[in-house]
Every structure is written in C-alpha cells, then in structure tokens.
mmCIF file with all atom_site columns, C-alpha atoms in Angstrom:
data_model
loop_
_atom_site.group_PDB
_atom_site.id
_atom_site.type_symbol
_atom_site.label_atom_id
_atom_site.label_alt_id
_atom_site.label_comp_id
_atom_site.label_asym_id
_atom_site.label_entity_id
_atom_site.label_seq_id
_atom_site.pdbx_PDB_ins_code
_atom_site.Cartn_x
_atom_site.Cartn_y
_atom_site.Cartn_z
_atom_site.occupancy
_atom_site.B_iso_or_equiv
_atom_site.pdbx_formal_charge
_atom_site.auth_seq_id
_atom_site.auth_comp_id
_atom_site.auth_asym_id
_atom_site.auth_atom_id
_atom_site.pdbx_PDB_model_num
ATOM 1   C CA . ARG P 1 1   ? 17.148  -1.119  -4.908  1.00 67.00 ? 729 ARG P CA 1
ATOM 2   C CA . GLU P 1 2   ? 19.131  -3.654  -3.280  1.00 73.00 ? 730 GLU P CA 1
ATOM 3   C CA . HIS P 1 3   ? 16.878  -6.174  -4.406  1.00 77.00 ? 731 HIS P CA 1
ATOM 4   C CA . VAL P 1 4   ? 17.346  -4.745  -7.699  1.00 81.00 ? 732 VAL P CA 1
ATOM 5   C CA . LYS P 1 5   ? 20.718  -4.985  -8.042  1.00 83.00 ? 733 LYS P CA 1
ATOM 6   C CA . GLN P 1 6   ? 20.547  -8.902  -7.206  1.00 85.00 ? 734 GLN P CA 1
ATOM 7   C CA . ALA P 1 7   ? 17.619  -9.249  -9.369  1.00 90.00 ? 735 ALA P CA 1
ATOM 8   C CA . LYS P 1 8   ? 17.409  -12.010 -11.924 1.00 93.00 ? 736 LYS P CA 1
ATOM 9   C CA . GLY P 1 9   ? 14.918  -10.212 -13.494 1.00 94.00 ? 737 GLY P CA 1
ATOM 10  C CA . VAL P 1 10  ? 12.245  -7.436  -13.094 1.00 94.00 ? 738 VAL P CA 1
ATOM 11  C CA . LEU P 1 11  ? 8.287   -7.517  -13.907 1.00 94.00 ? 739 LEU P CA 1
ATOM 12  C CA . ILE P 1 12  ? 7.004   -4.070  -14.034 1.00 94.00 ? 740 ILE P CA 1
ATOM 13  C CA . MET P 1 13  ? 2.981   -3.463  -13.322 1.00 94.00 ? 741 MET P CA 1
ATOM 14  C CA . PRO P 1 14  ? 1.919   0.309   -13.851 1.00 94.00 ? 742 PRO P CA 1
ATOM 15  C CA . ARG P 1 15  ? -1.417  -0.249  -13.155 1.00 94.00 ? 743 ARG P CA 1
ATOM 16  C CA . LEU P 1 16  ? -3.195  -2.901  -11.122 1.00 93.00 ? 744 LEU P CA 1
ATOM 17  C CA . VAL P 1 17  ? -6.914  -2.619  -10.191 1.00 93.00 ? 745 VAL P CA 1
ATOM 18  C CA . LYS P 1 18  ? -8.501  -4.471  -7.131  1.00 92.00 ? 746 LYS P CA 1
ATOM 19  C CA . GLY P 1 19  ? -12.020 -4.803  -6.169  1.00 93.00 ? 747 GLY P CA 1
ATOM 20  C CA . ALA P 1 20  ? -13.368 -6.798  -3.378  1.00 92.00 ? 748 ALA P CA 1
ATOM 21  C CA . PHE P 1 21  ? -16.097 -7.484  -0.489  1.00 93.00 ? 749 PHE P CA 1
ATOM 22  C CA . LEU P 1 22  ? -15.163 -10.589 0.983   1.00 92.00 ? 750 LEU P CA 1
ATOM 23  C CA . PHE P 1 23  ? -14.433 -12.421 -2.859  1.00 93.00 ? 751 PHE P CA 1
ATOM 24  C CA . GLY P 1 24  ? -11.813 -10.271 -4.879  1.00 92.00 ? 752 GLY P CA 1
ATOM 25  C CA . LEU P 1 25  ? -10.686 -9.656  -8.159  1.00 93.00 ? 753 LEU P CA 1
ATOM 26  C CA . GLU P 1 26  ? -7.381  -7.896  -9.164  1.00 92.00 ? 754 GLU P CA 1
ATOM 27  C CA . GLY P 1 27  ? -5.935  -7.998  -12.458 1.00 94.00 ? 755 GLY P CA 1
ATOM 28  C CA . GLY P 1 28  ? -3.239  -5.778  -14.583 1.00 95.00 ? 756 GLY P CA 1
ATOM 29  C CA . ASN P 1 29  ? -0.578  -5.877  -17.659 1.00 96.00 ? 757 ASN P CA 1
ATOM 30  C CA . GLY P 1 30  ? 3.310   -5.501  -17.493 1.00 95.00 ? 758 GLY P CA 1
ATOM 31  C CA . VAL P 1 31  ? 6.518   -5.960  -19.125 1.00 96.00 ? 759 VAL P CA 1
ATOM 32  C CA . LEU P 1 32  ? 9.394   -8.615  -17.816 1.00 96.00 ? 760 LEU P CA 1
ATOM 33  C CA . PHE P 1 33  ? 12.696  -7.727  -18.381 1.00 96.00 ? 761 PHE P CA 1
ATOM 34  C CA . VAL P 1 34  ? 15.791  -10.428 -17.584 1.00 95.00 ? 762 VAL P CA 1
ATOM 35  C CA . ARG P 1 35  ? 19.104  -10.161 -16.697 1.00 94.00 ? 763 ARG P CA 1
ATOM 36  C CA . ASP P 1 36  ? 21.838  -12.244 -18.853 1.00 92.00 ? 764 ASP P CA 1
ATOM 37  C CA . GLU P 1 37  ? 23.867  -14.229 -16.309 1.00 88.00 ? 765 GLU P CA 1
ATOM 38  C CA . ASN P 1 38  ? 26.671  -14.185 -18.321 1.00 89.00 ? 766 ASN P CA 1
ATOM 39  C CA . THR P 1 39  ? 26.770  -10.852 -19.666 1.00 90.00 ? 767 THR P CA 1
ATOM 40  C CA . GLU P 1 40  ? 24.574  -8.799  -17.470 1.00 90.00 ? 768 GLU P CA 1
ATOM 41  C CA . VAL P 1 41  ? 22.805  -7.433  -19.988 1.00 92.00 ? 769 VAL P CA 1
ATOM 42  C CA . TRP P 1 42  ? 19.118  -6.699  -19.528 1.00 94.00 ? 770 TRP P CA 1
ATOM 43  C CA . SER P 1 43  ? 16.450  -7.809  -22.157 1.00 94.00 ? 771 SER P CA 1
ATOM 44  C CA . GLU P 1 44  ? 14.152  -6.138  -24.285 1.00 96.00 ? 772 GLU P CA 1
ATOM 45  C CA . PRO P 1 45  ? 10.510  -6.258  -22.626 1.00 96.00 ? 773 PRO P CA 1
ATOM 46  C CA . ALA P 1 46  ? 8.168   -9.271  -23.062 1.00 96.00 ? 774 ALA P CA 1
ATOM 47  C CA . PHE P 1 47  ? 4.389   -8.577  -22.121 1.00 96.00 ? 775 PHE P CA 1
ATOM 48  C CA . TYR P 1 48  ? 2.377   -10.324 -19.071 1.00 94.00 ? 776 TYR P CA 1
ATOM 49  C CA . GLU P 1 49  ? -0.980  -10.238 -17.641 1.00 93.00 ? 777 GLU P CA 1
ATOM 50  C CA . THR P 1 50  ? -1.706  -11.012 -13.902 1.00 91.00 ? 778 THR P CA 1
ATOM 51  C CA . SER P 1 51  ? -4.768  -11.725 -12.332 1.00 91.00 ? 779 SER P CA 1
ATOM 52  C CA . THR P 1 52  ? -6.073  -12.677 -8.654  1.00 89.00 ? 780 THR P CA 1
ATOM 53  C CA . ALA P 1 53  ? -8.955  -14.188 -7.254  1.00 91.00 ? 781 ALA P CA 1
ATOM 54  C CA . SER P 1 54  ? -9.372  -13.853 -3.537  1.00 90.00 ? 782 SER P CA 1
ATOM 55  C CA . PHE P 1 55  ? -11.281 -14.513 -0.631  1.00 90.00 ? 783 PHE P CA 1
ATOM 56  C CA . GLY P 1 56  ? -10.858 -13.512 3.458   1.00 90.00 ? 784 GLY P CA 1
ATOM 57  C CA . LEU P 1 57  ? -11.738 -10.442 5.464   1.00 91.00 ? 785 LEU P CA 1
ATOM 58  C CA . GLN P 1 58  ? -11.585 -7.484  2.791   1.00 91.00 ? 786 GLN P CA 1
ATOM 59  C CA . ALA P 1 59  ? -13.122 -4.692  1.319   1.00 91.00 ? 787 ALA P CA 1
ATOM 60  C CA . GLY P 1 60  ? -12.592 -1.749  -0.986  1.00 91.00 ? 788 GLY P CA 1
ATOM 61  C CA . ALA P 1 61  ? -11.099 -0.756  -4.483  1.00 93.00 ? 789 ALA P CA 1
ATOM 62  C CA . GLU P 1 62  ? -7.665  0.175   -5.417  1.00 91.00 ? 790 GLU P CA 1
ATOM 63  C CA . SER P 1 63  ? -5.283  0.907   -7.929  1.00 93.00 ? 791 SER P CA 1
ATOM 64  C CA . SER P 1 64  ? -1.958  0.086   -7.608  1.00 90.00 ? 792 SER P CA 1
ATOM 65  C CA . GLU P 1 65  ? 1.654   0.095   -9.134  1.00 92.00 ? 793 GLU P CA 1
ATOM 66  C CA . ALA P 1 66  ? 3.483   -3.043  -8.837  1.00 90.00 ? 794 ALA P CA 1
ATOM 67  C CA . VAL P 1 67  ? 7.152   -4.086  -9.448  1.00 91.00 ? 795 VAL P CA 1
ATOM 68  C CA . LEU P 1 68  ? 7.760   -7.941  -8.856  1.00 89.00 ? 796 LEU P CA 1
ATOM 69  C CA . VAL P 1 69  ? 11.441  -8.311  -8.933  1.00 91.00 ? 797 VAL P CA 1
ATOM 70  C CA . VAL P 1 70  ? 12.675  -11.884 -9.444  1.00 90.00 ? 798 VAL P CA 1
ATOM 71  C CA . GLN P 1 71  ? 15.251  -13.073 -7.037  1.00 89.00 ? 799 GLN P CA 1
ATOM 72  C CA . THR P 1 72  ? 15.993  -16.549 -8.324  1.00 90.00 ? 800 THR P CA 1
ATOM 73  C CA . VAL P 1 73  ? 16.649  -18.363 -12.083 1.00 89.00 ? 801 VAL P CA 1
ATOM 74  C CA . LYS P 1 74  ? 13.567  -20.779 -10.942 1.00 87.00 ? 802 LYS P CA 1
ATOM 75  C CA . GLY P 1 75  ? 11.530  -17.649 -10.580 1.00 87.00 ? 803 GLY P CA 1
ATOM 76  C CA . ILE P 1 76  ? 12.363  -16.675 -14.060 1.00 89.00 ? 804 ILE P CA 1
ATOM 77  C CA . GLU P 1 77  ? 11.682  -20.033 -15.208 1.00 88.00 ? 805 GLU P CA 1
ATOM 78  C CA . SER P 1 78  ? 8.034   -19.950 -13.692 1.00 85.00 ? 806 SER P CA 1
ATOM 79  C CA . LEU P 1 79  ? 7.302   -16.780 -15.316 1.00 87.00 ? 807 LEU P CA 1
ATOM 80  C CA . LEU P 1 80  ? 8.258   -18.469 -18.650 1.00 87.00 ? 808 LEU P CA 1
ATOM 81  C CA . SER P 1 81  ? 5.782   -21.541 -17.988 1.00 81.00 ? 809 SER P CA 1
ATOM 82  C CA . ASN P 1 82  ? 3.195   -19.403 -17.121 1.00 61.00 ? 810 ASN P CA 1
ATOM 83  C CA . SER P 1 83  ? 3.149   -19.720 -13.031 1.00 53.00 ? 811 SER P CA 1
ATOM 84  C CA . PHE P 1 84  ? 0.795   -20.131 -10.721 1.00 53.00 ? 812 PHE P CA 1
ATOM 85  C CA . LYS P 1 85  ? 0.830   -19.263 -6.929  1.00 58.00 ? 813 LYS P CA 1
ATOM 86  C CA . LEU P 1 86  ? -1.175  -19.659 -3.710  1.00 45.00 ? 814 LEU P CA 1
ATOM 87  C CA . GLY P 1 87  ? -0.146  -17.564 -1.145  1.00 53.00 ? 815 GLY P CA 1
ATOM 88  C CA . GLY P 1 88  ? -1.277  -14.587 1.464   1.00 49.00 ? 816 GLY P CA 1
ATOM 89  C CA . ASP P 1 89  ? -1.495  -10.839 1.423   1.00 50.00 ? 817 ASP P CA 1
ATOM 90  C CA . VAL P 1 90  ? -1.887  -8.254  4.019   1.00 46.00 ? 818 VAL P CA 1
ATOM 91  C CA . SER P 1 91  ? -2.555  -4.801  2.297   1.00 45.00 ? 819 SER P CA 1
ATOM 92  C CA . ALA P 1 92  ? -4.455  -1.559  3.400   1.00 43.00 ? 820 ALA P CA 1
ATOM 93  C CA . ALA P 1 93  ? -4.604  1.689   1.261   1.00 43.00 ? 821 ALA P CA 1
ATOM 94  C CA . VAL P 1 94  ? -6.470  4.839   2.041   1.00 44.00 ? 822 VAL P CA 1
ATOM 95  C CA . GLY P 1 95  ? -6.440  7.636   -0.370  1.00 46.00 ? 823 GLY P CA 1
ATOM 96  C CA . THR P 1 96  ? -3.282  8.023   -2.490  1.00 45.00 ? 824 THR P CA 1
ATOM 97  C CA . LYS P 1 97  ? -0.929  6.373   -0.047  1.00 44.00 ? 825 LYS P CA 1
ATOM 98  C CA . GLY P 1 98  ? -0.909  3.004   0.804   1.00 45.00 ? 826 GLY P CA 1
ATOM 99  C CA . SER P 1 99  ? 1.686   0.149   0.519   1.00 47.00 ? 827 SER P CA 1
ATOM 100 C CA . GLY P 1 100 ? 1.811   -3.613  0.602   1.00 48.00 ? 828 GLY P CA 1
ATOM 101 C CA . MET P 1 101 ? 4.720   -6.473  0.314   1.00 44.00 ? 829 MET P CA 1
ATOM 102 C CA . GLU P 1 102 ? 4.223   -10.006 -0.524  1.00 47.00 ? 830 GLU P CA 1
ATOM 103 C CA . GLY P 1 103 ? 6.717   -12.454 -0.686  1.00 43.00 ? 831 GLY P CA 1
ATOM 104 C CA . SER P 1 104 ? 5.616   -15.564 -3.024  1.00 44.00 ? 832 SER P CA 1
ATOM 105 C CA . THR P 1 105 ? 7.335   -18.719 -3.882  1.00 42.00 ? 833 THR P CA 1
ATOM 106 C CA . SER P 1 106 ? 7.125   -21.186 -6.318  1.00 43.00 ? 834 SER P CA 1
ATOM 107 C CA . ALA P 1 107 ? 7.303   -25.246 -5.767  1.00 45.00 ? 835 ALA P CA 1
ATOM 108 C CA . ASN P 1 108 ? 10.506  -24.528 -4.611  1.00 41.00 ? 836 ASN P CA 1
ATOM 109 C CA . LEU P 1 109 ? 9.626   -22.869 -1.434  1.00 37.00 ? 837 LEU P CA 1
ATOM 110 C CA . GLY P 1 110 ? 12.499  -20.441 -1.626  1.00 46.00 ? 838 GLY P CA 1
ATOM 111 C CA . LYS P 1 111 ? 12.105  -16.862 -2.117  1.00 77.00 ? 839 LYS P CA 1
ATOM 112 C CA . ASP P 1 112 ? 11.654  -16.340 -5.748  1.00 82.00 ? 840 ASP P CA 1
ATOM 113 C CA . PHE P 1 113 ? 9.883   -13.151 -5.898  1.00 81.00 ? 841 PHE P CA 1
ATOM 114 C CA . VAL P 1 114 ? 9.808   -10.047 -3.718  1.00 85.00 ? 842 VAL P CA 1
ATOM 115 C CA . THR P 1 115 ? 6.757   -7.475  -4.708  1.00 83.00 ? 843 THR P CA 1
ATOM 116 C CA . TYR P 1 116 ? 6.631   -3.737  -3.900  1.00 83.00 ? 844 TYR P CA 1
ATOM 117 C CA . SER P 1 117 ? 3.512   -1.604  -4.655  1.00 83.00 ? 845 SER P CA 1
ATOM 118 C CA . ARG P 1 118 ? 2.226   1.386   -4.451  1.00 86.00 ? 846 ARG P CA 1
ATOM 119 C CA . SER P 1 119 ? -1.719  1.849   -3.962  1.00 85.00 ? 847 SER P CA 1
ATOM 120 C CA . LYS P 1 120 ? -4.295  4.581   -4.307  1.00 87.00 ? 848 LYS P CA 1
ATOM 121 C CA . GLY P 1 121 ? -8.119  3.989   -3.171  1.00 86.00 ? 849 GLY P CA 1
ATOM 122 C CA . LEU P 1 122 ? -9.535  2.615   0.242   1.00 83.00 ? 850 LEU P CA 1
ATOM 123 C CA . PHE P 1 123 ? -8.950  -0.746  0.603   1.00 82.00 ? 851 PHE P CA 1
ATOM 124 C CA . ALA P 1 124 ? -8.057  -3.269  3.729   1.00 84.00 ? 852 ALA P CA 1
ATOM 125 C CA . GLY P 1 125 ? -8.235  -6.735  4.202   1.00 83.00 ? 853 GLY P CA 1
ATOM 126 C CA . ALA P 1 126 ? -6.327  -10.000 4.639   1.00 84.00 ? 854 ALA P CA 1
ATOM 127 C CA . SER P 1 127 ? -6.908  -12.760 2.183   1.00 82.00 ? 855 SER P CA 1
ATOM 128 C CA . PHE P 1 128 ? -6.224  -16.186 0.841   1.00 83.00 ? 856 PHE P CA 1
ATOM 129 C CA . GLU P 1 129 ? -5.337  -15.860 -2.936  1.00 80.00 ? 857 GLU P CA 1
ATOM 130 C CA . GLY P 1 130 ? -4.481  -17.763 -6.042  1.00 81.00 ? 858 GLY P CA 1
ATOM 131 C CA . ALA P 1 131 ? -2.838  -15.683 -8.955  1.00 82.00 ? 859 ALA P CA 1
ATOM 132 C CA . SER P 1 132 ? -1.846  -16.305 -12.417 1.00 84.00 ? 860 SER P CA 1
ATOM 133 C CA . ILE P 1 133 ? 0.678   -14.914 -14.722 1.00 88.00 ? 861 ILE P CA 1
ATOM 134 C CA . ARG P 1 134 ? 0.483   -15.321 -18.047 1.00 89.00 ? 862 ARG P CA 1
ATOM 135 C CA . THR P 1 135 ? 1.887   -14.262 -21.278 1.00 91.00 ? 863 THR P CA 1
ATOM 136 C CA . ARG P 1 136 ? 0.623   -11.560 -23.519 1.00 93.00 ? 864 ARG P CA 1
ATOM 137 C CA . ASP P 1 137 ? 1.428   -13.181 -27.099 1.00 92.00 ? 865 ASP P CA 1
ATOM 138 C CA . ASP P 1 138 ? -1.037  -10.803 -28.788 1.00 95.00 ? 866 ASP P CA 1
ATOM 139 C CA . LEU P 1 139 ? 0.777   -7.791  -26.845 1.00 95.00 ? 867 LEU P CA 1
ATOM 140 C CA . ASN P 1 140 ? 4.513   -9.317  -27.951 1.00 95.00 ? 868 ASN P CA 1
ATOM 141 C CA . LYS P 1 141 ? 3.448   -10.017 -31.638 1.00 95.00 ? 869 LYS P CA 1
ATOM 142 C CA . THR P 1 142 ? 2.471   -6.511  -32.329 1.00 95.00 ? 870 THR P CA 1
ATOM 143 C CA . TYR P 1 143 ? 5.262   -4.987  -30.470 1.00 95.00 ? 871 TYR P CA 1
ATOM 144 C CA . TYR P 1 144 ? 7.816   -6.884  -32.456 1.00 95.00 ? 872 TYR P CA 1
ATOM 145 C CA . GLY P 1 145 ? 6.022   -7.379  -35.521 1.00 93.00 ? 873 GLY P CA 1
ATOM 146 C CA . SER P 1 146 ? 5.962   -11.173 -35.808 1.00 92.00 ? 874 SER P CA 1
ATOM 147 C CA . ALA P 1 147 ? 4.834   -13.936 -33.303 1.00 93.00 ? 875 ALA P CA 1
ATOM 148 C CA . VAL P 1 148 ? 7.406   -14.326 -30.727 1.00 93.00 ? 876 VAL P CA 1
ATOM 149 C CA . ARG P 1 149 ? 7.457   -16.393 -27.205 1.00 92.00 ? 877 ARG P CA 1
ATOM 150 C CA . PRO P 1 150 ? 8.944   -14.679 -23.859 1.00 93.00 ? 878 PRO P CA 1
ATOM 151 C CA . SER P 1 151 ? 11.750  -16.825 -23.957 1.00 93.00 ? 879 SER P CA 1
ATOM 152 C CA . ASP P 1 152 ? 12.679  -15.485 -27.369 1.00 93.00 ? 880 ASP P CA 1
ATOM 153 C CA . ILE P 1 153 ? 12.563  -12.294 -26.392 1.00 95.00 ? 881 ILE P CA 1
ATOM 154 C CA . VAL P 1 154 ? 14.384  -12.597 -22.870 1.00 94.00 ? 882 VAL P CA 1
ATOM 155 C CA . LEU P 1 155 ? 16.974  -15.480 -22.698 1.00 93.00 ? 883 LEU P CA 1
ATOM 156 C CA . VAL P 1 156 ? 17.415  -16.307 -26.667 1.00 93.00 ? 884 VAL P CA 1
ATOM 157 C CA . ARG P 1 157 ? 17.033  -12.715 -27.618 1.00 92.00 ? 885 ARG P CA 1
ATOM 158 C CA . ASN P 1 158 ? 16.688  -13.336 -31.265 1.00 90.00 ? 886 ASN P CA 1
ATOM 159 C CA . ILE P 1 159 ? 14.430  -10.260 -31.708 1.00 91.00 ? 887 ILE P CA 1
ATOM 160 C CA . GLN P 1 160 ? 14.623  -6.782  -33.595 1.00 89.00 ? 888 GLN P CA 1
ATOM 161 C CA . ALA P 1 161 ? 14.740  -4.235  -30.362 1.00 89.00 ? 889 ALA P CA 1
ATOM 162 C CA . ASN P 1 162 ? 12.145  -1.868  -30.574 1.00 90.00 ? 890 ASN P CA 1
ATOM 163 C CA . PRO P 1 163 ? 13.324  1.899   -29.602 1.00 91.00 ? 891 PRO P CA 1
ATOM 164 C CA . SER P 1 164 ? 9.828   2.444   -27.917 1.00 93.00 ? 892 SER P CA 1
ATOM 165 C CA . SER P 1 165 ? 11.206  0.770   -24.675 1.00 92.00 ? 893 SER P CA 1
ATOM 166 C CA . LYS P 1 166 ? 14.423  2.416   -24.576 1.00 92.00 ? 894 LYS P CA 1
ATOM 167 C CA . GLN P 1 167 ? 13.492  4.830   -21.901 1.00 93.00 ? 895 GLN P CA 1
ATOM 168 C CA . LEU P 1 168 ? 12.095  2.015   -19.693 1.00 93.00 ? 896 LEU P CA 1
ATOM 169 C CA . ARG P 1 169 ? 14.700  -0.628  -20.189 1.00 92.00 ? 897 ARG P CA 1
ATOM 170 C CA . ASP P 1 170 ? 17.380  2.344   -19.527 1.00 92.00 ? 898 ASP P CA 1
ATOM 171 C CA . ALA P 1 171 ? 15.633  3.212   -16.295 1.00 91.00 ? 899 ALA P CA 1
ATOM 172 C CA . VAL P 1 172 ? 15.381  -0.699  -15.162 1.00 91.00 ? 900 VAL P CA 1
ATOM 173 C CA . VAL P 1 173 ? 19.323  -0.584  -16.251 1.00 90.00 ? 901 VAL P CA 1
ATOM 174 C CA . THR P 1 174 ? 20.016  2.385   -14.178 1.00 89.00 ? 902 THR P CA 1
ATOM 175 C CA . ALA P 1 175 ? 18.234  0.806   -11.161 1.00 88.00 ? 903 ALA P CA 1
ATOM 176 C CA . ALA P 1 176 ? 20.008  -2.280  -11.083 1.00 86.00 ? 904 ALA P CA 1
ATOM 177 C CA . GLY P 1 177 ? 23.409  -0.891  -11.600 1.00 81.00 ? 905 GLY P CA 1
ATOM 178 C CA . GLY P 1 178 ? 24.154  -2.726  -14.461 1.00 69.00 ? 906 GLY P CA 1
ATOM 179 C CA . LYS P 1 179 ? 24.275  -2.912  -18.375 1.00 62.00 ? 907 LYS P CA 1
#
C-alpha cells in the first residue's frame, strides 16, 4: 500500500496466463489508472494488453493477477508510448499460492515500476524475457463509445466517464488514500 500511496499510476492485470518449458509465453489484459499530479484525482481506466516471451530454466503453467505500480512520470510516459522492456524474473507457484516481485526500468534506468502478483499453478524458473505493453484501442473505443487514445483518457481526460468502472476506480482511490 505504501507504493500505491506514492504512485503516479496503477496498471491492474486481473488475469495473466503463463506457460513455459525453457521457452515461455505470457499474456493478459488490464486497465491503467493515472493520478493527476496537480489535483491528485485518478483518471478513468484505459485498456491495455501485455505479452511476454521468455527463455531460461523454467517449466510449468500458471495463472496470476498482477498490479503494476507506476512510480515515475517517465513510467507513465513509457506506457503511453507503447513501452518495451528487457529484464529478468524469478518466480515460483505451487497450487493456489505463489508470489513474484519484479522491478522494471525504462530507458532512464530508474525504478519506474514495481509489480506485485499472486499466482496459481505449478511453475518455477528463472528467465530472461522481453515484454510488450500495448494499448487496446478496440476496447477503449467500445467502452467509451468513440475512438479515444489512452492519453485522452488518463491525461487530457476529455472523455465521458463510464459508470461501469466506478467500483474499481473507487478501490484504487481508497488504496492510494486520495481523491
């Protein structure tokens, strides 16, 4: 919770599916909320997807939930420009309990993101990976009723709020102790 209180943004991935035997793939969809630096008010959600390819000493399959806490403005900027990262990950999951924590950096080599996850399945390994986080323009268009970019939603905020996200947005606001 301390990280969320200081966060510039939060990317919530409610379901990520991963499978690997030496080579691995992972993917899922989620929503990004961004806090306005001046007013402290959180944005409406922007839809994203992530995919990861990896190679290493790894085997198994797992399903996880993840929250990517964006710590810096540069982290938000990298998400708005369809970021790509290289990094390493160590994780383990057995049955319904698992954990993983990963720190990622963008080009400025600072701690831009902290990721928290909860996993189910049977998976263990250490790997080198390449991940892509991309906008889901099709979902944003469907959800808001017109073609909008993530920057329209989280920065400019020139969209009509959709009441379907109120409960999730309120949970983010409560966790961050803000507006």
